[in-house]
Structures are given as structure tokens and as C-alpha cells.
Coordinates of C-alpha atoms in Angstrom, one line a residue:
Chain A
X36 CA -4.0 -2.9 82.6
X37 CA -1.7 -0.6 84.7
X38 CA 1.3 -0.7 82.3
X39 CA 4.5 0.0 84.2
X40 CA 4.3 1.0 87.8
X41 CA 7.1 2.1 90.2
X42 CA 7.2 2.3 94.0
X43 CA 7.9 4.4 95.8
X44 CA 7.4 7.7 93.9
X45 CA 9.6 9.7 96.3
X46 CA 12.2 8.8 98.8
X47 CA 14.8 10.6 100.9
X48 CA 17.8 8.6 102.2
X49 CA 20.8 9.4 104.4
X50 CA 24.2 8.5 103.1
X51 CA 25.0 4.8 103.7
X52 CA 21.3 3.7 104.0
X53 CA 20.0 1.0 101.7
X54 CA 16.7 0.7 99.8
X55 CA 15.0 -1.2 97.0
X56 CA 13.0 0.3 94.2
X57 CA 10.3 -1.9 92.7
X58 CA 9.2 -1.9 89.1
X59 CA 6.2 -4.0 88.0
X60 CA 4.6 -4.5 84.6
X61 CA 1.5 -6.3 83.6
X62 CA 2.1 -6.5 79.9
X63 CA 4.0 -9.8 79.9
X64 CA 7.1 -8.0 78.5
X65 CA 10.3 -9.9 78.4
X66 CA 12.8 -7.0 78.6
X67 CA 13.0 -4.6 81.5
X68 CA 15.3 -1.7 82.2
X69 CA 16.4 0.7 84.9
X70 CA 17.5 4.2 83.9
X71 CA 18.6 7.2 85.9
X72 CA 17.9 10.8 84.7
X73 CA 20.0 13.7 86.0
X74 CA 19.4 17.4 85.3
X75 CA 20.3 18.4 81.8
X76 CA 21.0 14.9 80.7
X77 CA 19.1 12.2 78.9
X78 CA 18.5 8.8 80.5
X79 CA 21.4 6.5 81.3
X80 CA 20.9 2.8 81.5
X81 CA 21.9 1.3 84.9
X82 CA 21.0 -2.4 84.4
X83 CA 18.6 -4.4 82.2
X84 CA 17.1 -7.8 82.0
X85 CA 16.2 -9.9 79.0
X86 CA 14.1 -12.4 80.9
X87 CA 13.3 -13.9 84.3
X88 CA 16.4 -14.8 86.2
X89 CA 18.8 -12.8 84.0
X90 CA 20.3 -9.4 84.4
X91 CA 23.1 -7.4 82.8
X92 CA 25.0 -4.2 83.3
X93 CA 24.2 -1.0 81.5
X94 CA 26.2 2.2 81.2
X95 CA 26.3 3.2 84.9
X96 CA 25.9 0.0 87.0
X97 CA 28.3 0.9 89.9
X98 CA 26.6 1.2 93.3
X99 CA 23.4 -0.7 92.1
X100 CA 22.3 -4.3 92.1
X101 CA 19.2 -5.7 90.4
X102 CA 17.1 -8.9 90.5
X103 CA 14.4 -10.3 88.2
X104 CA 13.0 -13.2 90.2
X105 CA 9.6 -12.9 88.5
X106 CA 8.9 -11.9 84.9
X107 CA 6.7 -9.0 85.9
X108 CA 9.0 -7.5 88.5
X109 CA 12.4 -5.8 88.3
X110 CA 14.1 -4.6 91.5
X111 CA 16.8 -2.0 91.8
X112 CA 18.8 -2.0 95.0
X113 CA 21.1 0.5 96.5
X114 CA 23.2 -1.1 99.2
X115 CA 24.9 2.0 100.6
X116 CA 23.4 5.2 99.1
X117 CA 25.7 8.1 98.2
X118 CA 24.7 11.7 97.3
X119 CA 25.8 11.0 93.7
X120 CA 22.9 8.6 93.5
X121 CA 20.4 11.5 93.9
X122 CA 18.4 11.3 90.7
X123 CA 15.1 10.3 89.1
X124 CA 14.9 6.6 88.4
X125 CA 12.8 5.3 85.5
X126 CA 11.9 1.7 84.8
X127 CA 10.9 0.6 81.3
X128 CA 9.8 -2.6 79.6
X129 CA 9.7 -3.9 76.1
X130 CA 7.9 -6.8 74.4
X131 CA 10.2 -9.4 72.8
X132 CA 10.5 -8.5 69.1
X133 CA 9.4 -4.9 69.6
X134 CA 11.5 -1.8 69.9
X135 CA 8.9 0.3 71.8
X136 CA 9.8 1.0 75.4
X137 CA 7.1 1.7 77.9
X138 CA 8.1 3.8 80.9
X139 CA 7.0 3.9 84.5
X140 CA 6.2 7.3 86.2
X141 CA 9.6 7.5 87.8
X142 CA 11.0 7.6 91.4
X143 CA 12.6 10.7 92.7
X144 CA 15.4 9.8 95.1
X145 CA 17.4 12.2 97.2
X146 CA 20.4 11.1 99.2
X147 CA 21.5 13.5 101.9
Chain B
X245 CA 30.1 3.9 71.7
X246 CA 27.5 5.6 69.6
X247 CA 27.0 9.3 70.3
X248 CA 23.6 11.0 70.1
X249 CA 23.4 14.8 69.8
X250 CA 20.2 16.9 69.9
X251 CA 19.6 20.5 68.9
X252 CA 18.6 23.0 69.9
X253 CA 19.0 22.3 73.6
X254 CA 16.3 24.8 74.4
X255 CA 13.4 26.3 72.4
X256 CA 10.7 28.8 73.2
X257 CA 7.7 29.1 70.9
X258 CA 4.6 31.1 70.7
X259 CA 1.5 29.0 70.6
X260 CA 0.7 28.2 67.0
X261 CA 4.2 28.3 65.7
X262 CA 6.0 25.4 64.0
X263 CA 9.3 23.9 65.0
X264 CA 11.9 21.3 63.9
X265 CA 14.0 19.4 66.4
X266 CA 17.1 17.5 65.2
X267 CA 18.9 14.4 66.3
X268 CA 22.3 13.4 65.0
X269 CA 23.9 10.0 65.7
X270 CA 27.4 8.9 65.1
X271 CA 27.0 5.4 63.7
X272 CA 24.6 3.4 61.7
X273 CA 21.4 2.4 63.5
X274 CA 18.5 0.1 62.8
X275 CA 16.2 1.8 65.3
X276 CA 15.4 5.3 66.5
X277 CA 12.8 6.5 68.9
X278 CA 11.5 9.9 69.8
X279 CA 10.1 10.4 73.3
X280 CA 8.3 13.3 75.0
X281 CA 8.7 13.9 78.7
X282 CA 6.0 16.2 79.9
X283 CA 6.4 18.7 82.7
X284 CA 5.3 16.1 85.2
X285 CA 8.1 13.8 84.2
X286 CA 6.1 11.2 82.3
X287 CA 7.9 9.7 79.3
X288 CA 5.8 8.9 76.3
X289 CA 7.0 7.1 73.2
X290 CA 6.1 9.3 70.1
X291 CA 7.7 7.5 67.2
X292 CA 9.6 4.4 66.3
X293 CA 11.3 5.5 63.1
X294 CA 14.4 3.7 61.9
X295 CA 14.0 5.3 58.4
X296 CA 11.5 7.3 56.3
X297 CA 8.7 9.5 57.6
X298 CA 5.8 9.0 60.0
X299 CA 3.0 11.3 61.0
X300 CA 0.8 11.4 64.0
X301 CA -1.5 14.4 64.2
X302 CA 0.5 17.6 64.4
X303 CA 3.7 15.7 64.9
X304 CA 5.8 14.0 62.2
X305 CA 9.3 12.5 62.2
X306 CA 11.8 11.8 59.4
X307 CA 14.9 9.7 59.7
X308 CA 17.6 9.7 57.0
X309 CA 19.6 6.7 58.2
X310 CA 22.3 7.1 55.5
X311 CA 23.1 10.6 56.7
X312 CA 22.7 9.7 60.4
X313 CA 20.0 12.2 61.5
X314 CA 16.4 12.4 62.4
X315 CA 14.0 15.3 62.6
X316 CA 10.9 15.8 64.6
X317 CA 8.4 18.4 63.3
X318 CA 5.8 20.0 65.5
X319 CA 3.2 22.0 63.7
X320 CA 0.7 24.5 65.2
X321 CA 2.3 24.1 68.6
X322 CA 0.2 24.0 71.8
X323 CA 1.1 24.7 75.4
X324 CA 0.6 21.0 76.1
X325 CA 3.6 20.3 73.7
X326 CA 5.9 21.8 76.4
X327 CA 8.4 19.4 77.9
X328 CA 11.6 17.7 76.8
X329 CA 11.9 15.7 73.6
X330 CA 14.5 12.9 73.5
X331 CA 15.7 10.8 70.7
X332 CA 17.2 7.4 71.5
X333 CA 19.1 4.8 69.5
X334 CA 20.2 1.3 70.3
X335 CA 23.7 0.7 71.5
X336 CA 25.8 -1.7 69.6
X337 CA 24.6 -5.1 70.7
X338 CA 20.9 -4.3 70.6
X339 CA 19.5 -4.3 74.1
X340 CA 20.8 -1.0 75.4
X341 CA 19.3 2.3 74.4
X342 CA 21.4 5.5 74.2
X343 CA 19.5 8.7 74.8
X344 CA 20.4 12.2 73.6
X345 CA 20.5 15.0 76.1
X346 CA 17.1 16.3 74.9
X347 CA 15.5 19.5 73.6
X348 CA 13.6 21.4 76.2
X349 CA 10.5 23.1 74.6
X350 CA 8.4 25.8 76.2
X351 CA 5.3 26.9 74.3
X352 CA 3.8 30.2 75.5
X353 CA 0.1 30.9 75.4

């Protein structure tokens, strides 16, 4: 039982490049979330999903897209990276009926 | 939307000391969580505490929902307690979670 895993752990992009972050969970959780964490701030919700095939916007969705084609995977895409997207990205998941979020180890992204 | 404020923003303790971290929230909530982010960035759920008091070893938490605050107590602090402590509450509508800015704790040996 690996919990919540994220790939990659680190990435450096140039402005305008695209990339996809992968989040996977093996706990059969219904809800999955993508957050970003910036220095001196708490986590801010980018997008979330309440089940396979469904996604919704969070607090800071602009510049990101997501997909949940399989229950265990939640993908976060950056179509045209900007320096303002330099951040640490966390994925989390929650079991239906529970309020406890389980977090992945994070992905540190730098956009030059 | 709901606002979450944590205090103090930074805290330095000598190993063995006790501390209290506070979380204020601007609206009624039916859920509140405390998280610890260790110096390596890993986020760990400490407590789910919508009301009342819970204890887990040297850590305990109390939420007074009617007065819109929660407290996290750390007793006999250890260097491994260092990191950032976040409280988080659900946004109106349920699925979203709003995090406070955190309290950064450093415990000196």
C-alpha cells in the first residue's frame, strides 16, 4: 500500500513549455485534489475531483487543466508554463464519507 | 469565503518546552483539521477535530466551534516536532479545504 504517490518529484521548465504531473492513489479513494504551496502561504486548491470522469475548479484554477480518467489517477496539466507557476504541488485524496486527507510527497516545479 | 488565521506565524522553542498554536476561522465549520509539514515537505494529518478535545501522545487539540477557534498543544517538544503546522477548514460547499498560512516551529536541541 503505497498511499498517494506523485511523479515527478522535481522538474524545471522553460516559459511556454508544457508538462503533466501525475498523482496516483491505491486506497480506492473517491475524492482527489491538487494544491499548490507557495512560500509563506498555506496550500491553495487548484482543482479537485469527486469521482472518475468528474473535475471541478478550486481557488486558483487558471493556467491548469486536470483529468480523472481512472479512479486511482488524477493528472494536472500545464499547457504553457509561466514563472508564476513555480511552486510545490501536492496531490491529496479522501475516502467518501471521511474528512481525512492523505497527501502525496509533493512535486517541486520551477519555471524559468 | 471563509478566512483562516493562524498564530503565531513563527515560534522557536527549547527542547522540552510546551507551546500552544492557535487557529481562528471566520465562519461556522463542521470540520477542522491540523496538519504537520516536516522539514522535508511531507504533510501529515494530525487531528480531525470539528469540536471538543483529542489527544495523541504529546499532542492535543481543542476546537471551540461556537467561538470559532482551535488550539494545538505541543508538550515536551522535541526537535522532530519542527516544521510547519497548518489548520484547515472546509470551504462552504464541502469539498474544498481552506488552509491557514501556518505556524513555523523550530525546536532547538
